[in-house]
Amino acid sequence: MRFNTGLLHDGVNRKEYHGATLPPICQSSAFDQESAEGLEKIFEGTAPGYCYTRVGNPTITAFENRITRLEGGVGSIACASGMAAIFNAIMGIVQSGDEIISCAGLYGGTIDLFHDLEAFGIKSTFIEPNNTGAIEAAFTERTRLVFAETISNPGLVVTDVEVLSEIAHKHDVPLILDNTTATAYLFKGLEHGADVVVNSSSKYINGSSNSISGILTLGGKFKWDIEKYPALAEYKKFGPFAYIARLRNSLFRDMGACLSPQNAFLNLLGLETLGLRMERQCSNALDLARFLQKEFPDLVVNYPGLNSSTSHEIAKKQFGEKYGAIVTVRTGSKISAYSLINSLTIPYKLSNVGDTKTLVIHPASTISLHSTDKEREDAGVYDDLVRISVGIEDVEDLKEDFANAVKLISNS
């Protein structure tokens, strides 16, 4: 099926849900079995079934299956948040003494998580995205994975995923890709060399800012060296599912950061319109970015779809004619950045992206607040930067609102 048809129909057995157009919410924490022997087999993992929603739930499974088909993977695990998905994706394969190579300029919360891992003896080295020489030089005998964002948030640097995956695989380590800001609408990372794709499904997948959630999807092609990844040793018998089996039977199960059935249902509902929303949001973002760049030359406008973007050529190669739905502007000072945000009447002032509504935020004082000066610089976060998550409004209304706000701060 093509993209939008697949979002509505792919992987769904209509008879399984009595003809319901969406899988129902199975709001139950535990599930009765016919016998003690049957329950034992489910706990052992030797028989299919549901025992406890922390481990699995029919509504959550339906969401996981839909994302697996969408991303072209072999399996997915839905978590309570995007950060929980990243944590599981990484901690499922590393141990104390291991090292991570990450592209610099990540979302501030991810940088904070990587620093948290230092307490467990896991070191992260941050390298400028697409600097192949520096990335190559960063590998050591303890490097266990490479991590990157498809489109960095909020710097909007586009990673050349195929090149990065070639480097990672040359050193026999997997590439874990955070695809939240691109989504499978723009880019299917597993088809371009990524081994695990992570999405904060609270964002574009959900689309309405009503559910916190995250999901990781395994490509199933990476050949795991058990000596290098001993945590997978007892799951090697599962072949391409070894990574998922390890999480299902230990870390994910034991950590307890599971998605709720209600939120899984809301994600399934939002997922159906992902293609339509992204088409409009990407179009609006390009239109708004061009407008701001042309009409207000004192603003520094950044968007991968603009020829002036340092990521334009990579974005065009990877995405075609769609470039995402986030625009940033630099206004000249923190005061003017705040004034711009406060003068807008349509956008919401909140820390999320991917909503149907346009959202604005000052990253330096919010999502990158705990980053060092160097980390903020690497992420393209400056005191005068405003991030705009463009929604599906009529773009002429957005242009008028931004024009009025810019004129107000210019006059003041």
mmCIF file of C-alpha atoms in Angstrom:
data_model
loop_
_atom_site.group_PDB
_atom_site.id
_atom_site.type_symbol
_atom_site.label_atom_id
_atom_site.label_comp_id
_atom_site.label_asym_id
_atom_site.label_seq_id
_atom_site.Cartn_x
_atom_site.Cartn_y
_atom_site.Cartn_z
ATOM 1 C CA MET A 1 0.000 0.000 0.000
ATOM 2 C CA ARG A 2 1.058 3.579 -0.578
ATOM 3 C CA PHE A 3 1.745 5.869 2.383
ATOM 4 C CA ASN A 4 -1.680 7.282 3.270
ATOM 5 C CA THR A 5 -3.549 4.087 2.404
ATOM 6 C CA GLY A 6 -1.161 2.139 4.600
ATOM 7 C CA LEU A 7 -1.775 4.488 7.506
ATOM 8 C CA LEU A 8 -5.467 3.598 7.347
ATOM 9 C CA HIS A 9 -5.466 -0.064 6.400
ATOM 10 C CA ASP A 10 -2.045 -1.732 6.541
ATOM 11 C CA GLY A 11 -1.666 -4.573 9.027
ATOM 12 C CA VAL A 12 -5.262 -4.457 10.237
ATOM 13 C CA ASN A 13 -7.442 -7.547 10.522
ATOM 14 C CA ARG A 14 -10.952 -6.089 10.437
ATOM 15 C CA LYS A 15 -12.498 -9.280 11.797
ATOM 16 C CA GLU A 16 -10.233 -9.201 14.846
ATOM 17 C CA TYR A 17 -12.009 -6.095 16.164
ATOM 18 C CA HIS A 18 -15.511 -7.011 15.024
ATOM 19 C CA GLY A 19 -15.364 -4.504 12.162
ATOM 20 C CA ALA A 20 -14.343 -1.519 14.316
ATOM 21 C CA THR A 21 -12.483 1.124 12.309
ATOM 22 C CA LEU A 22 -9.915 1.472 15.095
ATOM 23 C CA PRO A 23 -8.641 -1.148 17.538
ATOM 24 C CA PRO A 24 -10.580 -0.633 20.794
ATOM 25 C CA ILE A 25 -8.985 0.528 24.022
ATOM 26 C CA CYS A 26 -8.215 -2.538 26.108
ATOM 27 C CA GLN A 27 -8.154 -0.697 29.430
ATOM 28 C CA SER A 28 -7.047 -3.579 31.607
ATOM 29 C CA SER A 29 -3.919 -3.971 33.689
ATOM 30 C CA ALA A 30 -3.957 -7.790 33.704
ATOM 31 C CA PHE A 31 -5.472 -10.684 31.730
ATOM 32 C CA ASP A 32 -7.127 -13.892 32.834
ATOM 33 C CA GLN A 33 -5.888 -17.239 31.459
ATOM 34 C CA GLU A 34 -7.608 -20.589 31.133
ATOM 35 C CA SER A 35 -5.055 -22.389 33.283
ATOM 36 C CA ALA A 36 -2.024 -21.919 35.518
ATOM 37 C CA GLU A 37 -0.008 -23.834 32.933
ATOM 38 C CA GLY A 38 -1.049 -21.377 30.226
ATOM 39 C CA LEU A 39 -0.069 -18.390 32.347
ATOM 40 C CA GLU A 40 3.291 -20.007 33.043
ATOM 41 C CA LYS A 41 3.995 -20.370 29.327
ATOM 42 C CA ILE A 42 3.177 -16.716 28.692
ATOM 43 C CA PHE A 43 5.564 -15.667 31.461
ATOM 44 C CA GLU A 44 8.208 -17.974 30.025
ATOM 45 C CA GLY A 45 7.757 -16.490 26.584
ATOM 46 C CA THR A 46 7.031 -19.916 25.114
ATOM 47 C CA ALA A 47 3.425 -19.099 24.166
ATOM 48 C CA PRO A 48 1.745 -15.952 22.830
ATOM 49 C CA GLY A 49 -0.690 -14.038 24.973
ATOM 50 C CA TYR A 50 -1.123 -11.151 27.380
ATOM 51 C CA CYS A 51 -0.556 -11.324 31.115
ATOM 52 C CA TYR A 52 0.126 -7.738 32.288
ATOM 53 C CA THR A 53 -0.056 -4.407 30.451
ATOM 54 C CA ARG A 54 3.431 -3.419 31.598
ATOM 55 C CA VAL A 55 4.629 -6.245 29.338
ATOM 56 C CA GLY A 56 2.025 -6.112 26.576
ATOM 57 C CA ASN A 57 -1.524 -5.080 25.736
ATOM 58 C CA PRO A 58 -3.669 -5.600 22.602
ATOM 59 C CA THR A 59 -4.167 -1.872 21.952
ATOM 60 C CA ILE A 60 -0.461 -1.175 22.370
ATOM 61 C CA THR A 61 0.385 -4.119 20.120
ATOM 62 C CA ALA A 62 -1.868 -2.696 17.407
ATOM 63 C CA PHE A 63 0.030 0.616 17.569
ATOM 64 C CA GLU A 64 3.405 -1.151 17.536
ATOM 65 C CA ASN A 65 2.405 -3.263 14.540
ATOM 66 C CA ARG A 66 1.237 -0.214 12.590
ATOM 67 C CA ILE A 67 4.527 1.619 13.213
ATOM 68 C CA THR A 68 6.539 -1.494 12.315
ATOM 69 C CA ARG A 69 4.785 -1.657 8.936
ATOM 70 C CA LEU A 70 5.139 2.096 8.456
ATOM 71 C CA GLU A 71 8.885 2.090 9.134
ATOM 72 C CA GLY A 72 9.562 -1.186 7.309
ATOM 73 C CA GLY A 73 11.033 -2.947 10.340
ATOM 74 C CA VAL A 74 10.646 -6.363 11.956
ATOM 75 C CA GLY A 75 9.325 -5.217 15.323
ATOM 76 C CA SER A 76 8.619 -2.213 17.548
ATOM 77 C CA ILE A 77 8.347 -1.466 21.243
ATOM 78 C CA ALA A 78 6.159 1.404 22.434
ATOM 79 C CA CYS A 79 7.247 3.237 25.578
ATOM 80 C CA ALA A 80 5.857 5.817 27.967
ATOM 81 C CA SER A 81 7.820 8.664 26.310
ATOM 82 C CA GLY A 82 10.322 9.433 23.605
ATOM 83 C CA MET A 83 13.077 9.607 26.220
ATOM 84 C CA ALA A 84 12.112 6.141 27.499
ATOM 85 C CA ALA A 85 12.341 4.829 23.926
ATOM 86 C CA ILE A 86 15.846 6.284 23.507
ATOM 87 C CA PHE A 87 16.896 4.887 26.899
ATOM 88 C CA ASN A 88 15.706 1.388 25.982
ATOM 89 C CA ALA A 89 17.207 1.574 22.501
ATOM 90 C CA ILE A 90 20.643 2.348 23.937
ATOM 91 C CA MET A 91 20.706 0.481 27.237
ATOM 92 C CA GLY A 92 19.511 -2.703 25.575
ATOM 93 C CA ILE A 93 22.977 -3.195 24.102
ATOM 94 C CA VAL A 94 25.532 -1.237 26.166
ATOM 95 C CA GLN A 95 27.122 -1.866 29.538
ATOM 96 C CA SER A 96 29.535 -0.110 31.865
ATOM 97 C CA GLY A 97 32.762 0.802 30.086
ATOM 98 C CA ASP A 98 31.121 1.113 26.658
ATOM 99 C CA GLU A 99 31.161 4.247 24.533
ATOM 100 C CA ILE A 100 28.702 6.041 22.270
ATOM 101 C CA ILE A 101 29.495 8.276 19.312
ATOM 102 C CA SER A 102 26.765 10.841 18.824
ATOM 103 C CA CYS A 103 26.262 13.657 16.384
ATOM 104 C CA ALA A 104 26.380 16.930 18.285
ATOM 105 C CA GLY A 105 23.470 19.333 18.278
ATOM 106 C CA LEU A 106 20.899 16.952 19.734
ATOM 107 C CA TYR A 107 17.664 17.845 21.481
ATOM 108 C CA GLY A 108 18.608 19.075 24.946
ATOM 109 C CA GLY A 109 16.782 16.286 26.758
ATOM 110 C CA THR A 110 18.780 13.653 24.866
ATOM 111 C CA ILE A 111 22.051 15.367 25.759
ATOM 112 C CA ASP A 112 20.954 15.362 29.410
ATOM 113 C CA LEU A 113 20.197 11.637 29.190
ATOM 114 C CA PHE A 114 23.635 10.887 27.744
ATOM 115 C CA HIS A 115 25.206 12.756 30.649
ATOM 116 C CA ASP A 116 23.063 10.735 33.068
ATOM 117 C CA LEU A 117 24.527 7.559 31.553
ATOM 118 C CA GLU A 118 28.010 8.660 32.624
ATOM 119 C CA ALA A 119 27.103 7.607 36.174
ATOM 120 C CA PHE A 120 26.784 4.058 34.817
ATOM 121 C CA GLY A 121 30.209 4.183 33.170
ATOM 122 C CA ILE A 122 28.901 4.872 29.662
ATOM 123 C CA LYS A 123 30.768 7.630 27.859
ATOM 124 C CA SER A 124 29.387 9.708 24.975
ATOM 125 C CA THR A 125 31.504 11.592 22.449
ATOM 126 C CA PHE A 126 29.753 14.352 20.519
ATOM 127 C CA ILE A 127 30.962 15.041 16.981
ATOM 128 C CA GLU A 128 29.876 17.656 14.458
ATOM 129 C CA PRO A 129 27.222 16.108 12.157
ATOM 130 C CA ASN A 130 28.485 15.030 8.719
ATOM 131 C CA ASN A 131 32.129 15.563 9.725
ATOM 132 C CA THR A 132 33.156 12.119 8.505
ATOM 133 C CA GLY A 133 36.830 12.489 9.402
ATOM 134 C CA ALA A 134 36.099 13.426 13.009
ATOM 135 C CA ILE A 135 33.491 10.686 13.323
ATOM 136 C CA GLU A 136 35.948 8.075 12.023
ATOM 137 C CA ALA A 137 38.620 9.297 14.420
ATOM 138 C CA ALA A 138 36.283 9.033 17.411
ATOM 139 C CA PHE A 139 35.938 5.231 17.255
ATOM 140 C CA THR A 140 37.664 3.141 19.913
ATOM 141 C CA GLU A 141 37.555 -0.531 20.772
ATOM 142 C CA ARG A 142 34.769 0.264 23.263
ATOM 143 C CA THR A 143 32.471 2.077 20.800
ATOM 144 C CA ARG A 144 29.152 0.229 20.683
ATOM 145 C CA LEU A 145 26.804 2.460 18.697
ATOM 146 C CA VAL A 146 26.389 5.648 16.699
ATOM 147 C CA PHE A 147 23.468 7.962 17.445
ATOM 148 C CA ALA A 148 22.031 10.809 15.373
ATOM 149 C CA GLU A 149 18.903 12.828 14.676
ATOM 150 C CA THR A 150 17.675 12.899 11.080
ATOM 151 C CA ILE A 151 16.918 16.619 11.455
ATOM 152 C CA SER A 152 18.477 18.076 14.583
ATOM 153 C CA ASN A 153 16.210 19.881 17.013
ATOM 154 C CA PRO A 154 16.346 22.869 17.000
ATOM 155 C CA GLY A 155 19.459 23.427 14.861
ATOM 156 C CA LEU A 156 17.845 21.861 11.757
ATOM 157 C CA VAL A 157 21.066 20.198 10.623
ATOM 158 C CA VAL A 158 20.205 17.283 8.329
ATOM 159 C CA THR A 159 22.294 14.144 8.840
ATOM 160 C CA ASP A 160 23.529 12.288 5.767
ATOM 161 C CA VAL A 161 22.203 8.991 7.077
ATOM 162 C CA GLU A 162 23.583 6.717 4.366
ATOM 163 C CA VAL A 163 27.122 8.045 4.848
ATOM 164 C CA LEU A 164 26.867 7.788 8.636
ATOM 165 C CA SER A 165 25.516 4.248 8.452
ATOM 166 C CA GLU A 166 28.407 3.202 6.199
ATOM 167 C CA ILE A 167 30.880 4.496 8.780
ATOM 168 C CA ALA A 168 29.063 2.766 11.649
ATOM 169 C CA HIS A 169 28.829 -0.546 9.813
ATOM 170 C CA LYS A 170 32.469 -0.328 8.771
ATOM 171 C CA HIS A 171 33.229 -0.508 12.495
ATOM 172 C CA ASP A 172 30.560 -3.205 13.092
ATOM 173 C CA VAL A 173 28.325 -1.077 15.286
ATOM 174 C CA PRO A 174 24.663 -0.135 14.721
ATOM 175 C CA LEU A 175 23.255 3.281 13.863
ATOM 176 C CA ILE A 176 20.365 4.392 16.080
ATOM 177 C CA LEU A 177 18.427 7.210 14.444
ATOM 178 C CA ASP A 178 15.992 9.606 16.107
ATOM 179 C CA ASN A 179 13.559 10.303 13.276
ATOM 180 C CA THR A 180 11.061 12.362 15.286
ATOM 181 C CA THR A 181 11.334 15.634 13.368
ATOM 182 C CA ALA A 182 11.310 13.975 9.945
ATOM 183 C CA THR A 183 8.891 11.070 10.513
ATOM 184 C CA ALA A 184 8.484 8.226 8.044
ATOM 185 C CA TYR A 185 6.575 10.658 5.813
ATOM 186 C CA LEU A 186 9.831 12.384 4.892
ATOM 187 C CA PHE A 187 12.337 9.640 5.479
ATOM 188 C CA LYS A 188 12.361 5.928 6.283
ATOM 189 C CA GLY A 189 15.654 5.544 8.061
ATOM 190 C CA LEU A 190 15.714 1.736 8.012
ATOM 191 C CA GLU A 191 15.700 1.820 4.210
ATOM 192 C CA HIS A 192 18.783 4.057 4.225
ATOM 193 C CA GLY A 193 21.060 2.205 6.602
ATOM 194 C CA ALA A 194 19.790 2.901 10.120
ATOM 195 C CA ASP A 195 19.437 -0.181 12.309
ATOM 196 C CA VAL A 196 17.051 1.169 14.946
ATOM 197 C CA VAL A 197 14.691 4.097 14.440
ATOM 198 C CA VAL A 198 13.251 5.991 17.402
ATOM 199 C CA ASN A 199 10.265 8.326 17.299
ATOM 200 C CA SER A 200 8.896 10.503 20.055
ATOM 201 C CA SER A 201 5.334 9.698 19.050
ATOM 202 C CA SER A 202 4.126 12.540 21.285
ATOM 203 C CA LYS A 203 5.004 14.760 18.319
ATOM 204 C CA TYR A 204 3.930 14.353 14.669
ATOM 205 C CA ILE A 205 2.651 10.783 14.987
ATOM 206 C CA ASN A 206 0.133 11.857 17.612
ATOM 207 C CA GLY A 207 -0.411 15.293 16.103
ATOM 208 C CA SER A 208 -2.583 16.879 18.801
ATOM 209 C CA SER A 209 -0.368 17.139 21.913
ATOM 210 C CA ASN A 210 -2.649 14.820 23.872
ATOM 211 C CA SER A 211 -0.359 11.850 24.630
ATOM 212 C CA ILE A 212 3.204 11.395 25.840
ATOM 213 C CA SER A 213 4.765 8.347 24.170
ATOM 214 C CA GLY A 214 7.743 7.006 22.256
ATOM 215 C CA ILE A 215 8.476 4.017 20.068
ATOM 216 C CA LEU A 216 11.565 2.244 18.747
ATOM 217 C CA THR A 217 11.611 0.082 15.623
ATOM 218 C CA LEU A 218 14.205 -2.533 14.700
ATOM 219 C CA GLY A 219 15.329 -3.063 11.114
ATOM 220 C CA GLY A 220 16.467 -6.658 11.736
ATOM 221 C CA LYS A 221 19.438 -6.620 9.335
ATOM 222 C CA PHE A 222 22.327 -5.822 11.676
ATOM 223 C CA LYS A 223 24.507 -8.828 12.559
ATOM 224 C CA TRP A 224 25.140 -8.679 16.295
ATOM 225 C CA ASP A 225 28.559 -9.796 17.531
ATOM 226 C CA ILE A 226 27.730 -11.505 20.816
ATOM 227 C CA GLU A 227 31.228 -10.939 22.199
ATOM 228 C CA LYS A 228 30.769 -7.212 21.626
ATOM 229 C CA TYR A 229 27.125 -7.239 22.792
ATOM 230 C CA PRO A 230 26.966 -9.874 25.558
ATOM 231 C CA ALA A 231 23.529 -8.667 26.709
ATOM 232 C CA LEU A 232 22.117 -10.309 23.560
ATOM 233 C CA ALA A 233 23.845 -13.658 24.077
ATOM 234 C CA GLU A 234 20.874 -15.594 25.444
ATOM 235 C CA TYR A 235 18.602 -14.121 22.760
ATOM 236 C CA LYS A 236 20.798 -15.005 19.776
ATOM 237 C CA LYS A 237 18.438 -17.911 18.995
ATOM 238 C CA PHE A 238 15.804 -15.354 17.955
ATOM 239 C CA GLY A 239 17.913 -14.306 14.956
ATOM 240 C CA PRO A 240 16.867 -10.902 13.584
ATOM 241 C CA PHE A 241 14.530 -10.464 16.586
ATOM 242 C CA ALA A 242 17.309 -10.855 19.189
ATOM 243 C CA TYR A 243 17.403 -7.149 20.033
ATOM 244 C CA ILE A 244 13.616 -6.939 20.473
ATOM 245 C CA ALA A 245 13.570 -10.197 22.448
ATOM 246 C CA ARG A 246 16.212 -8.849 24.824
ATOM 247 C CA LEU A 247 14.128 -5.740 25.546
ATOM 248 C CA ARG A 248 10.820 -7.617 25.812
ATOM 249 C CA ASN A 249 12.188 -10.180 28.231
ATOM 250 C CA SER A 250 14.333 -7.980 30.454
ATOM 251 C CA LEU A 251 15.137 -4.263 30.212
ATOM 252 C CA PHE A 252 11.858 -2.900 28.813
ATOM 253 C CA ARG A 253 9.803 -5.280 30.957
ATOM 254 C CA ASP A 254 11.776 -4.490 34.097
ATOM 255 C CA MET A 255 12.095 -0.735 33.595
ATOM 256 C CA GLY A 256 8.310 -0.365 33.542
ATOM 257 C CA ALA A 257 8.084 2.683 31.247
ATOM 258 C CA CYS A 258 5.210 1.198 29.258
ATOM 259 C CA LEU A 259 2.689 3.061 27.119
ATOM 260 C CA SER A 260 -0.892 3.249 28.374
ATOM 261 C CA PRO A 261 -3.676 1.686 26.244
ATOM 262 C CA GLN A 262 -5.487 5.043 26.132
ATOM 263 C CA ASN A 263 -2.437 6.817 24.722
ATOM 264 C CA ALA A 264 -1.820 3.999 22.247
ATOM 265 C CA PHE A 265 -5.373 4.485 20.974
ATOM 266 C CA LEU A 266 -4.898 8.255 20.635
ATOM 267 C CA ASN A 267 -1.687 7.636 18.699
ATOM 268 C CA LEU A 268 -3.472 5.226 16.371
ATOM 269 C CA LEU A 269 -6.102 7.884 15.796
ATOM 270 C CA GLY A 270 -3.503 10.569 15.085
ATOM 271 C CA LEU A 271 -1.421 8.284 12.898
ATOM 272 C CA GLU A 272 -4.214 7.998 10.336
ATOM 273 C CA THR A 273 -3.781 11.647 9.283
ATOM 274 C CA LEU A 274 0.024 11.831 9.540
ATOM 275 C CA GLY A 275 0.505 12.078 5.783
ATOM 276 C CA LEU A 276 -2.127 14.756 5.293
ATOM 277 C CA ARG A 277 -0.862 16.809 8.208
ATOM 278 C CA MET A 278 2.796 16.569 7.199
ATOM 279 C CA GLU A 279 2.008 17.538 3.627
ATOM 280 C CA ARG A 280 0.293 20.714 4.829
ATOM 281 C CA GLN A 281 2.805 21.478 7.575
ATOM 282 C CA CYS A 282 5.818 21.093 5.296
ATOM 283 C CA SER A 283 4.169 23.296 2.684
ATOM 284 C CA ASN A 284 3.289 25.924 5.283
ATOM 285 C CA ALA A 285 6.805 25.855 6.746
ATOM 286 C CA LEU A 286 8.463 26.415 3.375
ATOM 287 C CA ASP A 287 6.034 29.226 2.530
ATOM 288 C CA LEU A 288 6.496 30.915 5.917
ATOM 289 C CA ALA A 289 10.300 30.587 5.815
ATOM 290 C CA ARG A 290 10.497 32.118 2.336
ATOM 291 C CA PHE A 291 8.167 34.929 3.381
ATOM 292 C CA LEU A 292 10.133 35.815 6.514
ATOM 293 C CA GLN A 293 13.462 35.674 4.684
ATOM 294 C CA LYS A 294 12.222 37.940 1.889
ATOM 295 C CA GLU A 295 10.205 40.455 3.886
ATOM 296 C CA PHE A 296 12.445 40.763 6.958
ATOM 297 C CA PRO A 297 16.118 40.566 5.959
ATOM 298 C CA ASP A 298 17.209 41.526 9.495
ATOM 299 C CA LEU A 299 15.951 38.136 10.703
ATOM 300 C CA VAL A 300 18.217 35.131 10.255
ATOM 301 C CA VAL A 301 15.829 32.467 8.979
ATOM 302 C CA ASN A 302 16.853 28.806 8.988
ATOM 303 C CA TYR A 303 14.951 26.032 7.242
ATOM 304 C CA PRO A 304 16.368 23.077 5.266
ATOM 305 C CA GLY A 305 14.156 23.983 2.305
ATOM 306 C CA LEU A 306 15.881 27.348 1.819
ATOM 307 C CA ASN A 307 18.869 27.547 -0.510
ATOM 308 C CA SER A 308 20.684 29.460 2.235
ATOM 309 C CA SER A 309 20.541 26.470 4.595
ATOM 310 C CA THR A 310 23.819 24.612 5.003
ATOM 311 C CA SER A 311 21.760 21.394 5.001
ATOM 312 C CA HIS A 312 19.776 22.156 1.853
ATOM 313 C CA GLU A 313 21.611 19.799 -0.505
ATOM 314 C CA ILE A 314 21.557 16.854 1.907
ATOM 315 C CA ALA A 315 17.891 17.520 2.674
ATOM 316 C CA LYS A 316 17.024 17.642 -1.014
ATOM 317 C CA LYS A 317 18.871 14.366 -1.626
ATOM 318 C CA GLN A 318 17.157 12.580 1.267
ATOM 319 C CA PHE A 319 13.695 14.132 1.324
ATOM 320 C CA GLY A 320 12.965 15.342 -2.206
ATOM 321 C CA GLU A 321 10.761 18.437 -2.175
ATOM 322 C CA LYS A 322 9.578 18.257 1.459
ATOM 323 C CA TYR A 323 11.842 19.563 4.202
ATOM 324 C CA GLY A 324 10.050 19.214 7.512
ATOM 325 C CA ALA A 325 7.815 21.537 9.486
ATOM 326 C CA ILE A 326 10.199 23.411 11.803
ATOM 327 C CA VAL A 327 11.576 26.898 11.093
ATOM 328 C CA THR A 328 13.897 28.917 13.296
ATOM 329 C CA VAL A 329 14.592 32.644 13.318
ATOM 330 C CA ARG A 330 17.259 34.698 15.056
ATOM 331 C CA THR A 331 16.017 38.114 16.080
ATOM 332 C CA GLY A 332 19.174 39.838 17.335
ATOM 333 C CA SER A 333 18.733 39.566 21.110
ATOM 334 C CA LYS A 334 16.986 37.562 23.821
ATOM 335 C CA ILE A 335 14.731 40.550 24.513
ATOM 336 C CA SER A 336 13.588 40.741 20.906
ATOM 337 C CA ALA A 337 13.129 36.946 20.792
ATOM 338 C CA TYR A 338 10.844 37.147 23.814
ATOM 339 C CA SER A 339 9.052 40.140 22.307
ATOM 340 C CA LEU A 340 8.424 38.247 19.076
ATOM 341 C CA ILE A 341 7.012 35.247 20.943
ATOM 342 C CA ASN A 342 4.822 37.427 23.157
ATOM 343 C CA SER A 343 3.533 39.498 20.226
ATOM 344 C CA LEU A 344 2.224 36.526 18.262
ATOM 345 C CA THR A 345 -1.498 35.815 18.583
ATOM 346 C CA ILE A 346 -1.974 32.492 16.724
ATOM 347 C CA PRO A 347 0.870 30.204 17.910
ATOM 348 C CA TYR A 348 0.877 28.488 21.295
ATOM 349 C CA LYS A 349 3.873 29.106 23.544
ATOM 350 C CA LEU A 350 4.802 25.596 24.645
ATOM 351 C CA SER A 351 7.568 22.991 24.468
ATOM 352 C CA ASN A 352 6.380 20.566 21.839
ATOM 353 C CA VAL A 353 6.542 20.119 18.075
ATOM 354 C CA GLY A 354 4.311 18.355 15.592
ATOM 355 C CA ASP A 355 0.957 19.689 16.721
ATOM 356 C CA THR A 356 -1.757 20.637 14.252
ATOM 357 C CA LYS A 357 -1.393 24.141 15.710
ATOM 358 C CA THR A 358 1.676 26.329 15.274
ATOM 359 C CA LEU A 359 3.906 26.372 18.374
ATOM 360 C CA VAL A 360 6.742 28.727 19.332
ATOM 361 C CA ILE A 361 9.444 28.463 21.971
ATOM 362 C CA HIS A 362 12.719 30.045 23.080
ATOM 363 C CA PRO A 363 15.021 26.980 23.146
ATOM 364 C CA ALA A 364 17.889 28.521 25.129
ATOM 365 C CA SER A 365 15.714 29.073 28.189
ATOM 366 C CA THR A 366 13.717 25.853 27.919
ATOM 367 C CA ILE A 367 14.708 22.643 26.109
ATOM 368 C CA SER A 368 18.445 23.508 26.150
ATOM 369 C CA LEU A 369 18.470 25.156 29.571
ATOM 370 C CA HIS A 370 20.695 22.481 31.145
ATOM 371 C CA SER A 371 23.157 22.261 28.252
ATOM 372 C CA THR A 372 26.609 23.802 28.481
ATOM 373 C CA ASP A 373 27.521 26.832 26.384
ATOM 374 C CA LYS A 374 29.442 24.543 24.014
ATOM 375 C CA GLU A 375 26.529 22.127 23.719
ATOM 376 C CA ARG A 376 24.135 24.984 22.961
ATOM 377 C CA GLU A 377 26.513 26.343 20.337
ATOM 378 C CA ASP A 378 26.820 22.901 18.730
ATOM 379 C CA ALA A 379 23.025 22.641 18.717
ATOM 380 C CA GLY A 380 22.628 26.037 17.069
ATOM 381 C CA VAL A 381 20.866 27.373 20.166
ATOM 382 C CA TYR A 382 21.451 31.079 20.750
ATOM 383 C CA ASP A 383 19.831 33.610 23.066
ATOM 384 C CA ASP A 384 18.038 35.247 20.148
ATOM 385 C CA LEU A 385 16.733 32.017 18.578
ATOM 386 C CA VAL A 386 13.015 31.250 18.263
ATOM 387 C CA ARG A 387 11.830 27.804 17.157
ATOM 388 C CA ILE A 388 8.599 27.628 15.177
ATOM 389 C CA SER A 389 6.766 24.312 14.822
ATOM 390 C CA VAL A 390 4.478 25.131 11.919
ATOM 391 C CA GLY A 391 0.908 23.835 12.029
ATOM 392 C CA ILE A 392 -1.875 23.335 9.505
ATOM 393 C CA GLU A 393 -3.453 26.803 9.758
ATOM 394 C CA ASP A 394 -4.055 28.891 6.647
ATOM 395 C CA VAL A 395 -0.550 30.068 5.895
ATOM 396 C CA GLU A 396 -1.678 33.597 5.022
ATOM 397 C CA ASP A 397 -2.926 33.985 8.596
ATOM 398 C CA LEU A 398 0.441 32.830 9.906
ATOM 399 C CA LYS A 399 2.329 35.223 7.638
ATOM 400 C CA GLU A 400 0.156 38.138 8.729
ATOM 401 C CA ASP A 401 0.587 37.277 12.403
ATOM 402 C CA PHE A 402 4.366 36.968 12.140
ATOM 403 C CA ALA A 403 4.594 40.140 10.051
ATOM 404 C CA ASN A 404 2.667 42.092 12.661
ATOM 405 C CA ALA A 405 4.808 40.685 15.482
ATOM 406 C CA VAL A 406 8.080 41.481 13.709
ATOM 407 C CA LYS A 407 6.927 45.024 13.000
ATOM 408 C CA LEU A 408 5.969 45.506 16.638
ATOM 409 C CA ILE A 409 9.405 44.485 17.919
ATOM 410 C CA SER A 410 11.088 46.551 15.186
ATOM 411 C CA ASN A 411 9.149 49.647 16.253
ATOM 412 C CA SER A 412 9.995 49.070 19.911
#
